[in-house]
PDB file of C-alpha atoms and ligand atoms in Angstrom:
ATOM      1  CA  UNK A   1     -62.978  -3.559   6.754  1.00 92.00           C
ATOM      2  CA  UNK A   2     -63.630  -0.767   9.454  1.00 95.00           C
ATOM      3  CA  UNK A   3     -60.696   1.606   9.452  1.00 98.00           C
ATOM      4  CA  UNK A   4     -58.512   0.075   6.424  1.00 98.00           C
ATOM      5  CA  UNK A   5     -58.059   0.438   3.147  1.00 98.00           C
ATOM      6  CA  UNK A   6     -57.072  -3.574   1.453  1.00 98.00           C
ATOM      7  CA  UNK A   7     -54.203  -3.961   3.965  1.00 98.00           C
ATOM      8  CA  UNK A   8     -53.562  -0.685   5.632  1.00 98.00           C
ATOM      9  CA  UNK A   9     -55.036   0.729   8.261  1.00 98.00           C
ATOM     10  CA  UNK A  10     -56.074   4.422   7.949  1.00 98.00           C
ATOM     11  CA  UNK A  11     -56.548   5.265  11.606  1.00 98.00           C
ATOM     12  CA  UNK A  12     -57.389   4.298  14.893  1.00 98.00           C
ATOM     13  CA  UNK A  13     -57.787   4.881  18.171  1.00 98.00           C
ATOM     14  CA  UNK A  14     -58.636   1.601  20.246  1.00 98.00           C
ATOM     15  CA  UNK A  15     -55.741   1.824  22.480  1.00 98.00           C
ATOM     16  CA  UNK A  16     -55.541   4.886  24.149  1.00 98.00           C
ATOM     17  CA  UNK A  17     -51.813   4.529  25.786  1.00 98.00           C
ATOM     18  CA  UNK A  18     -50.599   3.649  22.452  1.00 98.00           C
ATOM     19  CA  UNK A  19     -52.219   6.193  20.808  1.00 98.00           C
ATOM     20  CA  UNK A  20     -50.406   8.440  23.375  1.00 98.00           C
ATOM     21  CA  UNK A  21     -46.980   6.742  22.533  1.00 97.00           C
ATOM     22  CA  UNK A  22     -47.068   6.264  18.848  1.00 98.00           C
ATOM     23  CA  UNK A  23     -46.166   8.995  15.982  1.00 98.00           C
ATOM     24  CA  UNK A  24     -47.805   6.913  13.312  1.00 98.00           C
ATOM     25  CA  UNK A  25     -49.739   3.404  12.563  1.00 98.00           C
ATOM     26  CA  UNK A  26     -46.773   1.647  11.137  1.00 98.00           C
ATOM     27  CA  UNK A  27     -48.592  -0.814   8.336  1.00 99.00           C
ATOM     28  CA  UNK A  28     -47.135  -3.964   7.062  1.00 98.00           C
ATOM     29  CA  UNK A  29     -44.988  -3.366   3.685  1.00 98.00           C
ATOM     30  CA  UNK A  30     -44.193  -5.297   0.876  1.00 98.00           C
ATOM     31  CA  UNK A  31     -46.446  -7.318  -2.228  1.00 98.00           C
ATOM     32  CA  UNK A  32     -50.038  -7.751  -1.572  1.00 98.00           C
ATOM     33  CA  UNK A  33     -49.839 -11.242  -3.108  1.00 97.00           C
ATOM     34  CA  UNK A  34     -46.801 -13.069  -2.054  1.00 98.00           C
ATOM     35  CA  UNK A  35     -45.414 -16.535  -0.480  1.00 98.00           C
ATOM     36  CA  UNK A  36     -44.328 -15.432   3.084  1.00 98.00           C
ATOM     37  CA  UNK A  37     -45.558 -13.095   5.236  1.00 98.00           C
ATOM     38  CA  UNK A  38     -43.151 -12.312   8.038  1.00 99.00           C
ATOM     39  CA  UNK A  39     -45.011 -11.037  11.219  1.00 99.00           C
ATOM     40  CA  UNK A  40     -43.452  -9.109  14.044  1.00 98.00           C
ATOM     41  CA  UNK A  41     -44.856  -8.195  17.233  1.00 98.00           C
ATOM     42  CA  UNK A  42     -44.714  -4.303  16.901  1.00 98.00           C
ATOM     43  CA  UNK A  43     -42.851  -1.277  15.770  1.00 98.00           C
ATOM     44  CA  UNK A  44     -40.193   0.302  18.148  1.00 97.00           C
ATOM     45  CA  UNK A  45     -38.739   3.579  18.518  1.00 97.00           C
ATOM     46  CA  UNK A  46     -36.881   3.416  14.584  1.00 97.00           C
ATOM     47  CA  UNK A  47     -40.002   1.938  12.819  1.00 98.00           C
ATOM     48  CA  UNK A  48     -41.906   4.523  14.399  1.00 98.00           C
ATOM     49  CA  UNK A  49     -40.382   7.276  12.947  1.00 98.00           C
ATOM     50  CA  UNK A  50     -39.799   5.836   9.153  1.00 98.00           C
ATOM     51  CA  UNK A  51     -43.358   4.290   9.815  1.00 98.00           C
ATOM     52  CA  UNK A  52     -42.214   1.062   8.071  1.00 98.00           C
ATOM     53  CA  UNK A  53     -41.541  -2.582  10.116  1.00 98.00           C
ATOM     54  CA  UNK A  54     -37.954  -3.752  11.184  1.00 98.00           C
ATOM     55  CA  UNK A  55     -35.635  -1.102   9.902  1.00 98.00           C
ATOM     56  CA  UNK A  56     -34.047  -0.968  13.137  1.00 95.00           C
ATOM     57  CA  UNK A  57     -30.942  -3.039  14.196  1.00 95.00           C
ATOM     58  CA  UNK A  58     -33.111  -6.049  14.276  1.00 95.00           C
ATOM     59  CA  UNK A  59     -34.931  -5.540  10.448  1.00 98.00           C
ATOM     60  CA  UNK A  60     -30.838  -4.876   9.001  1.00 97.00           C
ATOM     61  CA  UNK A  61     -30.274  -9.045  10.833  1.00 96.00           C
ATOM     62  CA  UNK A  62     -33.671  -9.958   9.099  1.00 98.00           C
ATOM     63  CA  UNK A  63     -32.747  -8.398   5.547  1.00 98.00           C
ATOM     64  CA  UNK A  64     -29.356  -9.869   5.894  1.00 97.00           C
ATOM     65  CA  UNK A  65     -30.446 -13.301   6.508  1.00 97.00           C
ATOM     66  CA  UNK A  66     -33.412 -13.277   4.109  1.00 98.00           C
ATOM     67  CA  UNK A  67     -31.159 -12.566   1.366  1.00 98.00           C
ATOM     68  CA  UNK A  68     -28.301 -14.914   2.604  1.00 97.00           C
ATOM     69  CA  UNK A  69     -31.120 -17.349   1.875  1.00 98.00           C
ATOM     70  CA  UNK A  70     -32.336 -15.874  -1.599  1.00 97.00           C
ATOM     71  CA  UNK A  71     -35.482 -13.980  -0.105  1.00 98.00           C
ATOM     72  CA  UNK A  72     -35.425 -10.207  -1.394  1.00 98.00           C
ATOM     73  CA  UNK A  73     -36.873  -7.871   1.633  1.00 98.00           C
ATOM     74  CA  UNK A  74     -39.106  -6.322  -1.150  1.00 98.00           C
ATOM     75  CA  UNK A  75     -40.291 -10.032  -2.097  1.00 98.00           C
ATOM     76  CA  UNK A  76     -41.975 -10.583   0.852  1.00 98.00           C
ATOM     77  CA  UNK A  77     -44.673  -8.675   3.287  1.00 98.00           C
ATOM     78  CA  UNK A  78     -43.693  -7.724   6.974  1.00 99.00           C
ATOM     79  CA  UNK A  79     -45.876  -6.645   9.296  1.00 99.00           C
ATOM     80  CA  UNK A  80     -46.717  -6.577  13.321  1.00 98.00           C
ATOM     81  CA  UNK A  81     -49.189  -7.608  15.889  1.00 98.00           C
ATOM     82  CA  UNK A  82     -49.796  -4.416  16.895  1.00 98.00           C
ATOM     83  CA  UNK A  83     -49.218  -1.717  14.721  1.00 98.00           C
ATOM     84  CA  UNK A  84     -48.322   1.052  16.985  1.00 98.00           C
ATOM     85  CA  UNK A  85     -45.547   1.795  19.289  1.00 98.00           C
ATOM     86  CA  UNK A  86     -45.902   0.689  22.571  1.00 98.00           C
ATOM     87  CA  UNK A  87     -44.308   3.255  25.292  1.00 97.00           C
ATOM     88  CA  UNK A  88     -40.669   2.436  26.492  1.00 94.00           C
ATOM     89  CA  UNK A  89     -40.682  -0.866  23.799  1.00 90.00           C
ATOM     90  CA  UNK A  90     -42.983  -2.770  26.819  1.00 97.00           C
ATOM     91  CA  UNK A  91     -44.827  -6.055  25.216  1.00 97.00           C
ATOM     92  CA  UNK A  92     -48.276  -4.989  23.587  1.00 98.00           C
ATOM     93  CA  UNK A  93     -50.576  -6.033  26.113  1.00 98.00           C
ATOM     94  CA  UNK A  94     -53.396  -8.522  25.820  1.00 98.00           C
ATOM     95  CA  UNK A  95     -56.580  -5.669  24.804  1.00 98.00           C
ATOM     96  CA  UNK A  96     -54.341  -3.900  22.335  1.00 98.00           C
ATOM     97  CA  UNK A  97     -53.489  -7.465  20.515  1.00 98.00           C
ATOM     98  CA  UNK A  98     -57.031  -8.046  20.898  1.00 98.00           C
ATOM     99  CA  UNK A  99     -57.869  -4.266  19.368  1.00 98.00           C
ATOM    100  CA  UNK A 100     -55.246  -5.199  16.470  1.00 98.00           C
ATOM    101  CA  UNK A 101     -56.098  -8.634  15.661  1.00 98.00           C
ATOM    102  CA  UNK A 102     -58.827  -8.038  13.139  1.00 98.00           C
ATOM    103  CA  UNK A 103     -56.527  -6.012  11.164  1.00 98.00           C
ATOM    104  CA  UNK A 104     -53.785  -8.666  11.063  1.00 98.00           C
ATOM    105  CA  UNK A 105     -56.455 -11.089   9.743  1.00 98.00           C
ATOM    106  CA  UNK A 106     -57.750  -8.595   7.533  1.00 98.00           C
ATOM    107  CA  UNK A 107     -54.261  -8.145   5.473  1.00 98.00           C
ATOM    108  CA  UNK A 108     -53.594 -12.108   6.067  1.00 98.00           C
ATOM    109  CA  UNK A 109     -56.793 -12.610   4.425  1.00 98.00           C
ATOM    110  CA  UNK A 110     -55.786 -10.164   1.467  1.00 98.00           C
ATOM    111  CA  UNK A 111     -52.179 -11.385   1.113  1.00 98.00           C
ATOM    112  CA  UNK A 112     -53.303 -14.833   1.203  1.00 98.00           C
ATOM    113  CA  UNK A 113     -49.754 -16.502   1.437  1.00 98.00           C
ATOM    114  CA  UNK A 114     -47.980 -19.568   1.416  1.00 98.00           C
ATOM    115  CA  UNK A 115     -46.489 -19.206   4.757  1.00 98.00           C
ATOM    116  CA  UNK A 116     -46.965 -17.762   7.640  1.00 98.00           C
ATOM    117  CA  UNK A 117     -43.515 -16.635   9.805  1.00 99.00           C
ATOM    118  CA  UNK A 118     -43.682 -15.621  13.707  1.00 98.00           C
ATOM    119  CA  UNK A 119     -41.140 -13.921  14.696  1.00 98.00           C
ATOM    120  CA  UNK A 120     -40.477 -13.992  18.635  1.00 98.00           C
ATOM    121  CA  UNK A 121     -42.512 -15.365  21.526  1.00 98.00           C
ATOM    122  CA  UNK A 122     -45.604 -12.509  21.413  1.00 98.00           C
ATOM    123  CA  UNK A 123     -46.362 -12.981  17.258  1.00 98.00           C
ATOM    124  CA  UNK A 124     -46.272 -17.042  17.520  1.00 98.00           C
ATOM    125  CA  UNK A 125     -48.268 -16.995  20.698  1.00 98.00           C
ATOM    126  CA  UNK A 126     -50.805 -14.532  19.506  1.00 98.00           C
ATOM    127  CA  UNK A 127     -51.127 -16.329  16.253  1.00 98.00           C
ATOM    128  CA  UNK A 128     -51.279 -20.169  17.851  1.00 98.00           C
ATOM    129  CA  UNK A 129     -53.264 -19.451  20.595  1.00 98.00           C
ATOM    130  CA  UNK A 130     -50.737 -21.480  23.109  1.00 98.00           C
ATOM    131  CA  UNK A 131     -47.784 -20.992  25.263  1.00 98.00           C
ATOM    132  CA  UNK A 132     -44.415 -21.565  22.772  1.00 98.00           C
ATOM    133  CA  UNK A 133     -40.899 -21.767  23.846  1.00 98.00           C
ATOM    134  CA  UNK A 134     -39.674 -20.191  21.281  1.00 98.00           C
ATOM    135  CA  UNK A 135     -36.086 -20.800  21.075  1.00 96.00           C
ATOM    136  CA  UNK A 136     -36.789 -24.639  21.406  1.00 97.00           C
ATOM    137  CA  UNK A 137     -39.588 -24.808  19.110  1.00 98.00           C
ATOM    138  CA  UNK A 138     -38.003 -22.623  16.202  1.00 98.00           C
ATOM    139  CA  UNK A 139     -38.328 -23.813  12.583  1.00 98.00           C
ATOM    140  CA  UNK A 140     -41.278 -26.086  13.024  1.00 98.00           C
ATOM    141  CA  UNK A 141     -44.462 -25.500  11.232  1.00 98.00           C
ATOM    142  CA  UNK A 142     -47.728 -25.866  12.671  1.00 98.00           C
ATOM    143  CA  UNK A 143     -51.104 -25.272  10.917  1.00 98.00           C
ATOM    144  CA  UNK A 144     -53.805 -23.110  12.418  1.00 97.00           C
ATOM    145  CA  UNK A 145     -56.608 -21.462  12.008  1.00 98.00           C
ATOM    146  CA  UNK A 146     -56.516 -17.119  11.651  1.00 98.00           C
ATOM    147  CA  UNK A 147     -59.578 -15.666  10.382  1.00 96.00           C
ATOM    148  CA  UNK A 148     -61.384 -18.685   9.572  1.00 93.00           C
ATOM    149  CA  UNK A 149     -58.757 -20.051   7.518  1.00 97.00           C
ATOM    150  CA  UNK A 150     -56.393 -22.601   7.802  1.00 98.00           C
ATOM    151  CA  UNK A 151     -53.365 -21.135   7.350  1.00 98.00           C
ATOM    152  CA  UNK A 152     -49.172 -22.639   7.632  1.00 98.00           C
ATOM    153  CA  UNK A 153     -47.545 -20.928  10.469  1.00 98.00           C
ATOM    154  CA  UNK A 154     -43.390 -21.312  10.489  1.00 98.00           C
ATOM    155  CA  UNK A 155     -41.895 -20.674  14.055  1.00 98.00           C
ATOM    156  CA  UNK A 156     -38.968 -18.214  14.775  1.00 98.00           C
ATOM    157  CA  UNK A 157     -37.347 -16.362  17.056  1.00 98.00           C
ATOM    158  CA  UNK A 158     -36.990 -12.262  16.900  1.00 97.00           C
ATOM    159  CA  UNK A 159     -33.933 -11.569  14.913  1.00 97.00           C
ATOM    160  CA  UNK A 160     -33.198  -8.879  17.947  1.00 95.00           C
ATOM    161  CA  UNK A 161     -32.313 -12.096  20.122  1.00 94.00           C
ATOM    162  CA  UNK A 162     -29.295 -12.638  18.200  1.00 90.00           C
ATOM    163  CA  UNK A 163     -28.509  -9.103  18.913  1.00 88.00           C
ATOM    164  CA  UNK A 164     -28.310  -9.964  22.703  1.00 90.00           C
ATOM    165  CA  UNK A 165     -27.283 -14.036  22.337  1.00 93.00           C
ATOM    166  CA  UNK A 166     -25.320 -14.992  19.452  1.00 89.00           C
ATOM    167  CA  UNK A 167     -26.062 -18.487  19.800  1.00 91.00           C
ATOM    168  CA  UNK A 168     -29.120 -17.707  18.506  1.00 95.00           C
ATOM    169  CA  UNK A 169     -27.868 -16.971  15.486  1.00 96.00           C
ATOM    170  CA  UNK A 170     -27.685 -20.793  14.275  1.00 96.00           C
ATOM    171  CA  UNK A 171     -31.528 -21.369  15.206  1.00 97.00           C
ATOM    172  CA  UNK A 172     -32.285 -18.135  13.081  1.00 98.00           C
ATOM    173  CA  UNK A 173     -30.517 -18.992  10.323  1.00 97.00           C
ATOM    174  CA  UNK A 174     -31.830 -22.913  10.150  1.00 97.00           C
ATOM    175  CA  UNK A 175     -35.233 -21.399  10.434  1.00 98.00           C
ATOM    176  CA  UNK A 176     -34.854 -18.761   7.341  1.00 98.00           C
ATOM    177  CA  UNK A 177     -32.983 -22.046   5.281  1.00 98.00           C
ATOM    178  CA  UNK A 178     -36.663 -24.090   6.292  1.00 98.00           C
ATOM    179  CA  UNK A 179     -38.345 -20.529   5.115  1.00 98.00           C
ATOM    180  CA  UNK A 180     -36.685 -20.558   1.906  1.00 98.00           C
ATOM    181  CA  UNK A 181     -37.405 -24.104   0.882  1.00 98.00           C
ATOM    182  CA  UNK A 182     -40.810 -23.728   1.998  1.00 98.00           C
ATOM    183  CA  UNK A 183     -41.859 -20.797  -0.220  1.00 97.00           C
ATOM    184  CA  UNK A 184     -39.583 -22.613  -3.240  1.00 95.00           C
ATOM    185  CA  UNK A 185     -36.717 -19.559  -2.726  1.00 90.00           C
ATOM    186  CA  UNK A 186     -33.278 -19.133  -4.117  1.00 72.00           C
ATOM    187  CA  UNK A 187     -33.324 -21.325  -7.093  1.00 63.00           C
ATOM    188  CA  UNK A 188     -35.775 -23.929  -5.253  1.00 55.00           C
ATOM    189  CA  UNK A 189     -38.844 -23.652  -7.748  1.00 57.00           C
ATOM    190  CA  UNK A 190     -40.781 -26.220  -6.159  1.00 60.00           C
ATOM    191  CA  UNK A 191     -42.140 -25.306  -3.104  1.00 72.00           C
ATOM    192  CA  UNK A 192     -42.152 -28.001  -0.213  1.00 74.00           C
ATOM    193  CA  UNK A 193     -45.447 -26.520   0.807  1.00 78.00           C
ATOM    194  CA  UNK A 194     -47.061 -28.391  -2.394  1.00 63.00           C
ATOM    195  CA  UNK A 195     -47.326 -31.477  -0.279  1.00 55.00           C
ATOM    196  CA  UNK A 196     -48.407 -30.572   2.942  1.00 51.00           C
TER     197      UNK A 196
HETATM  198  N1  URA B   1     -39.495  -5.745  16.245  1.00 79.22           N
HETATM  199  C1  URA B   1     -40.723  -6.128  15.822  1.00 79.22           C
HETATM  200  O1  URA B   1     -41.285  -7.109  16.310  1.00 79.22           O
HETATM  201  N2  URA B   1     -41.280  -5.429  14.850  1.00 79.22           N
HETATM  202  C2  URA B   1     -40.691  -4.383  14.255  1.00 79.22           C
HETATM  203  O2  URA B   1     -41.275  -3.804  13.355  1.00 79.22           O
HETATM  204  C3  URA B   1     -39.415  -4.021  14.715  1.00 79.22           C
HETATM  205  C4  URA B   1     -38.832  -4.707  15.704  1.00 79.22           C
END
């Protein structure tokens, strides 16, 4: 694939305003062949500097509730939408998800997991191809094609809108439990996803 090597991408330049705004392309991390693939929509100011996904304030809620649920950060893969920093944190606009998309499918295609996991309104809606409320539609799973593939998409919200709504916290939570029994986690060896 044009500017990657297996799931990373080496460099780029297709969007010139976040070219301007980034430090680094911040590449997905984690096992090239695991059960869930978490995707974000793109790094911010913290994951820009470490060049690594969600080690901000919202990737400490993530970890935290992964392992509540018996799902090791290093177990699984995280990555973004876009994989550079937008300027001032604004969405990634509709070109530069475009520009990023065939990398996403690229390392989707390489990982090859189980599950899917959108987290927030731009991921799910760049990855279904609909409109999504979000908060109402959390924790179901909807199949879909990325890349030519059919592939088991679970819905979630962003772990940062706990950070601003604690009630959120609840739907987040439910949706990492559905996660975890899903990909056969914490003790669950048989994975729900064997009879979809
Ligand atoms: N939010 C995201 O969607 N991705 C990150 O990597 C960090 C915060």
């Amino acid at each position: 694939m044009e500017n990657m090597d297996g799931p990373r991408v080496t460099h780029c330049e297709r969007c010139p305003a976040l070219v301007e705004s980034r430090s680094r392309i911040v590449n997905g991390v984690g096992p090239e062949d695991t059960d869930l693939l978490i995707v974000g929509e793109g790094p911010g100011e913290q994951e820009d500097s470490e060049g690594e996904p969600f080690v901000g304030r919202s990737g400490a809620e993530l970890d935290e509730k992964l392992g509540q649920f018996g799902i090791a950060r290093e177990d699984v893969r995280i990555t973004n939408c876009v994989r550079c920093r937008p300027p001032e944190n604004r969405d990634p606009t509709k070109e530069e998800l475009g520009n990023c998309r065939g990398y996403l499918e690229h390392e989707i295609e390489l990982v090859d997991p189980e599950l899917v996991m959108t987290v927030g309104k731009v991921p799910t809606e760049h990855l279904l191809k609909r409109d999504v409320a979000v908060t109402k539609e959390a924790g179901s799973v909807e199949d879909c094609r990325i890349g030519g593939e059919s592939r088991t998409v679970l819905i979630s919200v962003h772990p940062a809108a706990m950070l601003y709504d604690r009630s959120q916290e609840a739907t987040f939570e439910s949706t990492i439990e559905e996660a975890a029994a899903l990909i056969g986690a914490g003790g669950n060896d048989q994975s729900r996803l064997d009879s979809f």
